[in-house]
XYZ file of C-alpha atoms in Angstrom:
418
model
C 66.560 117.195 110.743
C 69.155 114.940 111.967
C 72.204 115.538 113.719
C 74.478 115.207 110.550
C 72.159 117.713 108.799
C 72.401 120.226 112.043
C 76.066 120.120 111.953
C 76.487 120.348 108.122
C 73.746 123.962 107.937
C 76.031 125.135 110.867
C 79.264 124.872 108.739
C 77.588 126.718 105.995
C 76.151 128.760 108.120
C 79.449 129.733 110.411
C 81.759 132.561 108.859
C 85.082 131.001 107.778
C 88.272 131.683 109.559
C 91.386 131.301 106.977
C 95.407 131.652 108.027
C 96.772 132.028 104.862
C 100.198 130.815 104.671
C 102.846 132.496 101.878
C 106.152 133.270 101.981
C 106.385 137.035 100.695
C 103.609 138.997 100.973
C 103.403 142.731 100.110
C 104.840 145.137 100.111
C 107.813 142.824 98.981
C 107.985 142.038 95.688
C 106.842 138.597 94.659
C 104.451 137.341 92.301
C 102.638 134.078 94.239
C 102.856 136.709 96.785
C 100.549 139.378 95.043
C 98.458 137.102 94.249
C 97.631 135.844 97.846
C 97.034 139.748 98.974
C 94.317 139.963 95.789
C 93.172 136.418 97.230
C 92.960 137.411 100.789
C 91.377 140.845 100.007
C 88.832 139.255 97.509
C 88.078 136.554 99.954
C 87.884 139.283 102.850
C 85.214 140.762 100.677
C 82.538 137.799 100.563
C 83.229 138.018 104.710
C 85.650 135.361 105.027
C 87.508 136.806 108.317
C 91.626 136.223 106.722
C 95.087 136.275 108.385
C 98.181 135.701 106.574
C 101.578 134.582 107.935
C 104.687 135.252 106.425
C 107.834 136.158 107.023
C 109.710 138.446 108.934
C 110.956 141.308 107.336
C 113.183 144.779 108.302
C 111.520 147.601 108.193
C 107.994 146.375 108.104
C 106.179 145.617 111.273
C 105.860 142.302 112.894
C 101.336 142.818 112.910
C 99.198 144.513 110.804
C 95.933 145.262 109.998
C 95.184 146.432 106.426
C 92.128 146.010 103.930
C 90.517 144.016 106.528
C 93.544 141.233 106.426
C 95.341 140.391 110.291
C 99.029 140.049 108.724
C 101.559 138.477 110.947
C 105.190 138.594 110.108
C 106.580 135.873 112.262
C 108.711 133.360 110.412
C 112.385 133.520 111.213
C 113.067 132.011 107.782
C 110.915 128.886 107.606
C 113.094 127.159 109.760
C 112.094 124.063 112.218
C 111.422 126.546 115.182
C 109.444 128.446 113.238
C 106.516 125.637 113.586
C 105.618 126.402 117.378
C 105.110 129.785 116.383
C 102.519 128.608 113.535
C 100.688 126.420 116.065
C 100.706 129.203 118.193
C 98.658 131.216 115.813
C 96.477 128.408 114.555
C 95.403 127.946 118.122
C 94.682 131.361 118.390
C 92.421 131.233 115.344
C 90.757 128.262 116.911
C 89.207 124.876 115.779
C 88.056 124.762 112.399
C 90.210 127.423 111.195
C 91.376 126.218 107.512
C 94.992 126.793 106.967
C 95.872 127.491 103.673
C 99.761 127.436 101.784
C 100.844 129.134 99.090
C 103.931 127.311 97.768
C 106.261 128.270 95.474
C 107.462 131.298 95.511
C 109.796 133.933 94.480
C 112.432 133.382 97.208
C 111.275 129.362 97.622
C 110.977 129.772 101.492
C 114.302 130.054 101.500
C 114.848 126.348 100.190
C 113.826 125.292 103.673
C 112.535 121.391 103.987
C 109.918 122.901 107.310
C 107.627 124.307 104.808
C 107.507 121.044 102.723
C 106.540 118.970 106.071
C 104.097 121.376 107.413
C 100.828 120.363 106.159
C 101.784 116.619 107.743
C 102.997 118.544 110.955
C 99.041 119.878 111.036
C 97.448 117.128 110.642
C 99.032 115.839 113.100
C 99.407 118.395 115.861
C 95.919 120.549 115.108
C 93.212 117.826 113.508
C 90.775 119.814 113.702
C 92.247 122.694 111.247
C 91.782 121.226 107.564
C 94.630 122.275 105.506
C 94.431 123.545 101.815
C 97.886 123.699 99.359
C 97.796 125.627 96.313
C 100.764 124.498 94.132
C 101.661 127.146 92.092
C 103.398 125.100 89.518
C 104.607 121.718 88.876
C 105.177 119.561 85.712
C 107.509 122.816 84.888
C 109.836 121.862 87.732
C 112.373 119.334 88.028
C 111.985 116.012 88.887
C 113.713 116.568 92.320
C 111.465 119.393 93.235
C 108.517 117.381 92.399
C 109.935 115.026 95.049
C 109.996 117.827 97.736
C 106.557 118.894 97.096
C 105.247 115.503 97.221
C 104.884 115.490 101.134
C 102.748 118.614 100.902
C 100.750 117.137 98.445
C 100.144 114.010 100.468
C 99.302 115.415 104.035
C 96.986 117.743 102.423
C 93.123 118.306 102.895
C 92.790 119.766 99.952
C 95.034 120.461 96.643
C 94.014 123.984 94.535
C 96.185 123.804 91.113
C 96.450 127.163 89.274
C 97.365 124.858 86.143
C 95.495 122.117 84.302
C 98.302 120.475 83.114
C 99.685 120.075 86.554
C 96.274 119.061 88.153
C 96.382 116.368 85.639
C 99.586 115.317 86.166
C 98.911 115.066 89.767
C 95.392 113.179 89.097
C 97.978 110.404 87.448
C 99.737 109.780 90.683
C 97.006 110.541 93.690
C 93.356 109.217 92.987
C 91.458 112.200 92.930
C 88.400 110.758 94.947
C 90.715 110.074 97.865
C 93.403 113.193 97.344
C 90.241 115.833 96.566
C 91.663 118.813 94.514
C 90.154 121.817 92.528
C 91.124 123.587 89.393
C 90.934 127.668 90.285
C 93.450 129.765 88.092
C 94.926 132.994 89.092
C 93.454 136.384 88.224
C 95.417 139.935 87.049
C 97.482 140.792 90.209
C 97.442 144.403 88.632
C 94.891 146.389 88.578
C 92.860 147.326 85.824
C 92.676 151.248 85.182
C 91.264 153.587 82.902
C 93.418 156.237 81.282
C 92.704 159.255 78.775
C 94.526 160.453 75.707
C 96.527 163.328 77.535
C 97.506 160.610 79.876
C 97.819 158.038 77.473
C 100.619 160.414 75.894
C 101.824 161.654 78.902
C 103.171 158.296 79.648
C 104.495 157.470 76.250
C 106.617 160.854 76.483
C 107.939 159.489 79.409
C 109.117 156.164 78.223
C 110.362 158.414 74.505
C 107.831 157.998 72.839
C 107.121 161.558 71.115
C 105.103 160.365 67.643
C 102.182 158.399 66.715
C 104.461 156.390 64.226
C 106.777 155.199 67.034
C 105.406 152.165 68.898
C 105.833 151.245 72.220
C 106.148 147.399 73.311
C 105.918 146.525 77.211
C 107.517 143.110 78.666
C 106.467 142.968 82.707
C 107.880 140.217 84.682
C 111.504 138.784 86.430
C 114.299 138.143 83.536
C 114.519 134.776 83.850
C 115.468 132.640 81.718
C 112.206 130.732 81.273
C 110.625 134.263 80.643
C 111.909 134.542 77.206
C 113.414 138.478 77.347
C 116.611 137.671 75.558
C 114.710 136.504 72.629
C 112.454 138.914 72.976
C 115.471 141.235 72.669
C 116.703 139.413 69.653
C 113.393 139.725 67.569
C 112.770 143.881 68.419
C 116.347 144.313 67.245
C 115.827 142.551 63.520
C 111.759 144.452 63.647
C 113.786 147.816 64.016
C 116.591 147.038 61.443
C 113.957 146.352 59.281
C 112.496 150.030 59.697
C 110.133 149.890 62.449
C 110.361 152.477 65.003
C 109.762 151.398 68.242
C 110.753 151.552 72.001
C 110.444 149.069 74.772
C 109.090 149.432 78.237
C 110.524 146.736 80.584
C 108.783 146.524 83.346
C 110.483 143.923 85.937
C 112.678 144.123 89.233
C 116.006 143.126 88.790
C 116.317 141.070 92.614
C 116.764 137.677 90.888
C 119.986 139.097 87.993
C 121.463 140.073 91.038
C 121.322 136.443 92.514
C 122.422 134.926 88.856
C 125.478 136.881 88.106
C 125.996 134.095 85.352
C 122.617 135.042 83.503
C 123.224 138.575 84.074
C 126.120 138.752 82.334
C 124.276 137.157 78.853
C 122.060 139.454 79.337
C 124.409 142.829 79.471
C 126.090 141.204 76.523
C 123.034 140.723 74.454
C 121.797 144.300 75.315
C 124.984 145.996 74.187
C 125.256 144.001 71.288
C 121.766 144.902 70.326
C 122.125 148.491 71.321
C 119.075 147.992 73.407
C 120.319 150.848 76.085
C 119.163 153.298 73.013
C 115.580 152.004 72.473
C 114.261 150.160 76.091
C 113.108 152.372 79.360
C 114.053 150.005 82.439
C 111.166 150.504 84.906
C 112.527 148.687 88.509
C 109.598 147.946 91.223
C 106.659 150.070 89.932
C 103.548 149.864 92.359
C 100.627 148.022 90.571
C 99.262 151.159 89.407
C 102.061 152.527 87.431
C 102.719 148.963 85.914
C 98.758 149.295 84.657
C 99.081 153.038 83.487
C 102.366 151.730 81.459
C 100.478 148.581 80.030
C 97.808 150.687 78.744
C 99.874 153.274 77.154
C 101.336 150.554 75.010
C 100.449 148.994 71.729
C 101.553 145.523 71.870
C 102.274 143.385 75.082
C 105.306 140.354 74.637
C 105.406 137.692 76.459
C 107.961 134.942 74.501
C 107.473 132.011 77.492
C 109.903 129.369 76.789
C 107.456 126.886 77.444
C 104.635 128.651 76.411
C 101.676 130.502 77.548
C 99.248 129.130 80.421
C 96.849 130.436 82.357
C 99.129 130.848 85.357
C 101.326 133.807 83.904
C 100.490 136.499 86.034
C 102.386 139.125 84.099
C 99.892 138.136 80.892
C 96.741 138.425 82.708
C 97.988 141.956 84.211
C 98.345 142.801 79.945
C 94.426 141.853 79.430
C 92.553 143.083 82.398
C 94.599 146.460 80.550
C 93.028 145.779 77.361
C 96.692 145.673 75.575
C 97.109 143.338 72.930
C 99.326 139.950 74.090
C 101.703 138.522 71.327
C 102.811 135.602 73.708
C 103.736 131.784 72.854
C 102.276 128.394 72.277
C 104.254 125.415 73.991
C 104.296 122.237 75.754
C 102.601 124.158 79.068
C 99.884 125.966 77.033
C 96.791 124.775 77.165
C 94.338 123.616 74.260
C 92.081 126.317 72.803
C 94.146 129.201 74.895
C 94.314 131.786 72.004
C 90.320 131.674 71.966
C 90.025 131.492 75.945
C 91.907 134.241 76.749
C 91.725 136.207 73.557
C 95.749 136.072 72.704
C 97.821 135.790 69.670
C 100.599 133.117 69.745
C 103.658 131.866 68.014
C 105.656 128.558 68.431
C 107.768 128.765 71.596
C 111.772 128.525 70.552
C 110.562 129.809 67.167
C 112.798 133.706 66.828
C 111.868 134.340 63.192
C 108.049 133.279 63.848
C 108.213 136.076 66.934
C 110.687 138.802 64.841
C 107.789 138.209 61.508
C 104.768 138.358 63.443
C 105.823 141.555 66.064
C 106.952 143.340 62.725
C 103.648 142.563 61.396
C 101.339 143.457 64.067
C 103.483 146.731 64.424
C 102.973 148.008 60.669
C 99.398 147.727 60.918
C 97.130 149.336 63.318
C 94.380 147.557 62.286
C 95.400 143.764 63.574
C 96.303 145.836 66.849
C 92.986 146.733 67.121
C 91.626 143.562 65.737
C 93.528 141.984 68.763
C 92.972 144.307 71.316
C 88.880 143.691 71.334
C 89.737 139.944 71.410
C 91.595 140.289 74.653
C 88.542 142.975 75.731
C 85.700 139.460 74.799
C 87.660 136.835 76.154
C 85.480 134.106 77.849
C 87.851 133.060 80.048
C 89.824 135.686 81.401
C 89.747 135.294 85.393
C 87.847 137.861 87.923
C 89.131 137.704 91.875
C 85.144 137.984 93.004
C 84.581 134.699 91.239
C 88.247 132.790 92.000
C 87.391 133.772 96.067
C 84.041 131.789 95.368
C 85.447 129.044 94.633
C 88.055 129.169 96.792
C 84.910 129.604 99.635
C 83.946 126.269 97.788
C 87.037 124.127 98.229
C 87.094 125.608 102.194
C 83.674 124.227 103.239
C 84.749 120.426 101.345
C 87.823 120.732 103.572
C 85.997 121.466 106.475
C 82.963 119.081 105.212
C 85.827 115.906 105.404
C 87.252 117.399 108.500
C 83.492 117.082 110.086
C 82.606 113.613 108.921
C 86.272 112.702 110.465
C 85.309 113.944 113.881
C 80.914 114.007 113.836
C 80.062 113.741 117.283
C 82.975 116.856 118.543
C 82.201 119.803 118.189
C 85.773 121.001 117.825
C 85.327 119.984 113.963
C 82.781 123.033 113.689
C 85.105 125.722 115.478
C 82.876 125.583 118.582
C 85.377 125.747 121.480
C 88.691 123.797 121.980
């Protein structure tokens, strides 16, 4: 065996070491940020040893330990003197430790450049700790985000895309076989539960729902704009006029209205005006379980995405790992043969009387519920975390395959001393 073969058994062979990098992290209330604590724990699982770093936050401790996950709270707000404190930590993790960012998120690091020139700042500073970015979306964005991202993109090891569309895009301006990246999407950040009929109608009694000819639709996600709610709004208000009896459960937290007083006033408009207040149960900042219990309680999920559906809507994927039916949309971001991948229903994105006809439809008969739910139940596609940790395993040992072959004779590049 030669010495390259040695040192490439040993890096399969070595556990990996991972500082996970994200900018909320539970218990506060984000979605990238939910989805790196089902990463982490998934990933903790197949005995990858995992610490996370995020931000400081009051009333939650600065260190951690929890589901096997070493969570640091240390950034001051992902400012520039926040970067000696990440070094700190990646020397504490040691050589060959792969450092891995989460970017966007919920609160955007607080629209702080540091975060954007980090990955270069490792490279740099700590060779010998390959770094990963997982872009959380992209084509989506404006043109000037794309231009702050592009740094991260650059200086990174590795690129993970949780969207084809924006791994292709991306392909288009980096040659893939010199700017390595990986295609892993995002799994239910909810989990999946099992309820029985008492409970089923326990829940529904809850929400108003007292009769077996009422139905009960569920929307779960921020109101923002590119969300779709106000049309959703708009189309349950012309399916009840036209005799169906239903209630809504909205599921959401209402941090970012608060931040958009503009938006928020459309949106009290628009819910007086369709006299929503008498027919929708707001449920603010539900714990995973009680967001699953709801889902399953319902009878039709609705997701109306401006752009579309994709396989990087979080609040969708919580709907099928909960068997519930998804009446979602079709659009510029969704991508070919989705309907059939993730067993979904769709209608054309901007289209109100396509969503108002087809809700009203699905509503009046049980029987394309049903038809719908056990297409969600078979779809071929629809993402488990044991499998998106394996091949997020997989891009970790090719970032810290290049790192070797970058330094082969040290053996700093396998995590063996500093």
């Amino acid at each position: 065996m030669t010495s390259s073969d040695r040192r490439t058994s040993a890096l399969f062979e070595r556990p990996i070491r991972v500082l996970m990098i994200v900018d909320d992290f539970p218990p506060v209330l984000c979605g990238v940020g939910d989805y790196t604590d089902s990463l982490a724990r998934s990933l903790a699982n197949q005995a990858v040893d995992v610490t996370v770093a995020t931000k400081r936050t009051a009333g939650l401790s600065e260190r951690e330990q929890r589901d096997r996950l070493d969570i640091r709270r240390l950034a001051e707000g992902w400012v520039l003197s926040d970067i000696p404190r990440i070094l700190k930590l990646v020397d504490e993790l040691g050589p060959g430790a792969v450092v891995h960012l989460q970017y966007f998120s919920k609160s955007g690091y607080n629209h702080r450049p540091m975060i954007n020139v980090l990955p270069a700042v490792l490279r740099i500073a700590r060779p010998s700790n390959p770094v990963v970015v997982t872009m959380h979306g992209f084509h989506e964005h404006s043109y000037k985000y794309r231009l702050r991202v592009a740094p991260m993109l650059i200086a990174a090891g590795y690129r993970v895309f949780v969207h084809a569309l924006d791994r292709a895009m991306i392909s288009r301006w980096l040659n893939p076989q010199t700017f390595p990246s990986a295609l892993i999407p995002i799994g239910s950040n909810i989990p999946t539960v099992e309820i029985t009929r008492r409970e089923r109608d326990e829940v529904r009694a809850g929400l108003g729902v007292h009769s077996d000819h009422t139905a009960l639709a569920v929307f779960f996600g921020d109101l923002r704009p590119e969300k779709g709610f106000s049309a959703l709004l708009r189309s349950l208000r012309e399916v009840r006029s036209s005799g169906v009896d239903l209630r809504l459960a909205l599921l959401t937290d209402m941090d970012y209205l608060r931040k958009v007083p503009v938006y928020a006033g459309e949106l009290d408009r628009l819910i007086a005006e369709t006299g929503a207040t008498e027919w929708m149960k707001v449920l603010e900042r539900l714990d995973g379980y009680s967001v699953a219990r709801t889902m399953r309680a319902s009878d039709l999920a609705i997701f109306p995405f401006a752009s579309g559906a994709c396989e990087n809507r979080g609040s969708l994927l919580a709907a099928l790992a909960n068997n519930v039916p998804v009446l979602t949309t079709r659009g510029p971001s969704t991508p070919r043969n989705f309907e059939l991948d993730y067993g979904v229903e769709t209608v054309p994105a901007g289209d109100q009387r396509a969503l108002s006809d087809r809700i009203e439809a699905l509503l009046r008969n049980p029987t394309e519920i049903r038809i719908l739910q056990r297409k969600a139940a078979s779809a071929p596609k629809m993402p488990r975390w044991g499998a998106i940790a394996s091949g997020m395993i997989s891009v970790y040992r090719a970032a810290l395959a290049a790192q070797q072959s970058q330094f082969p004779s040290s053996s700093v590049a396998m995590g063996i001393g500093r």
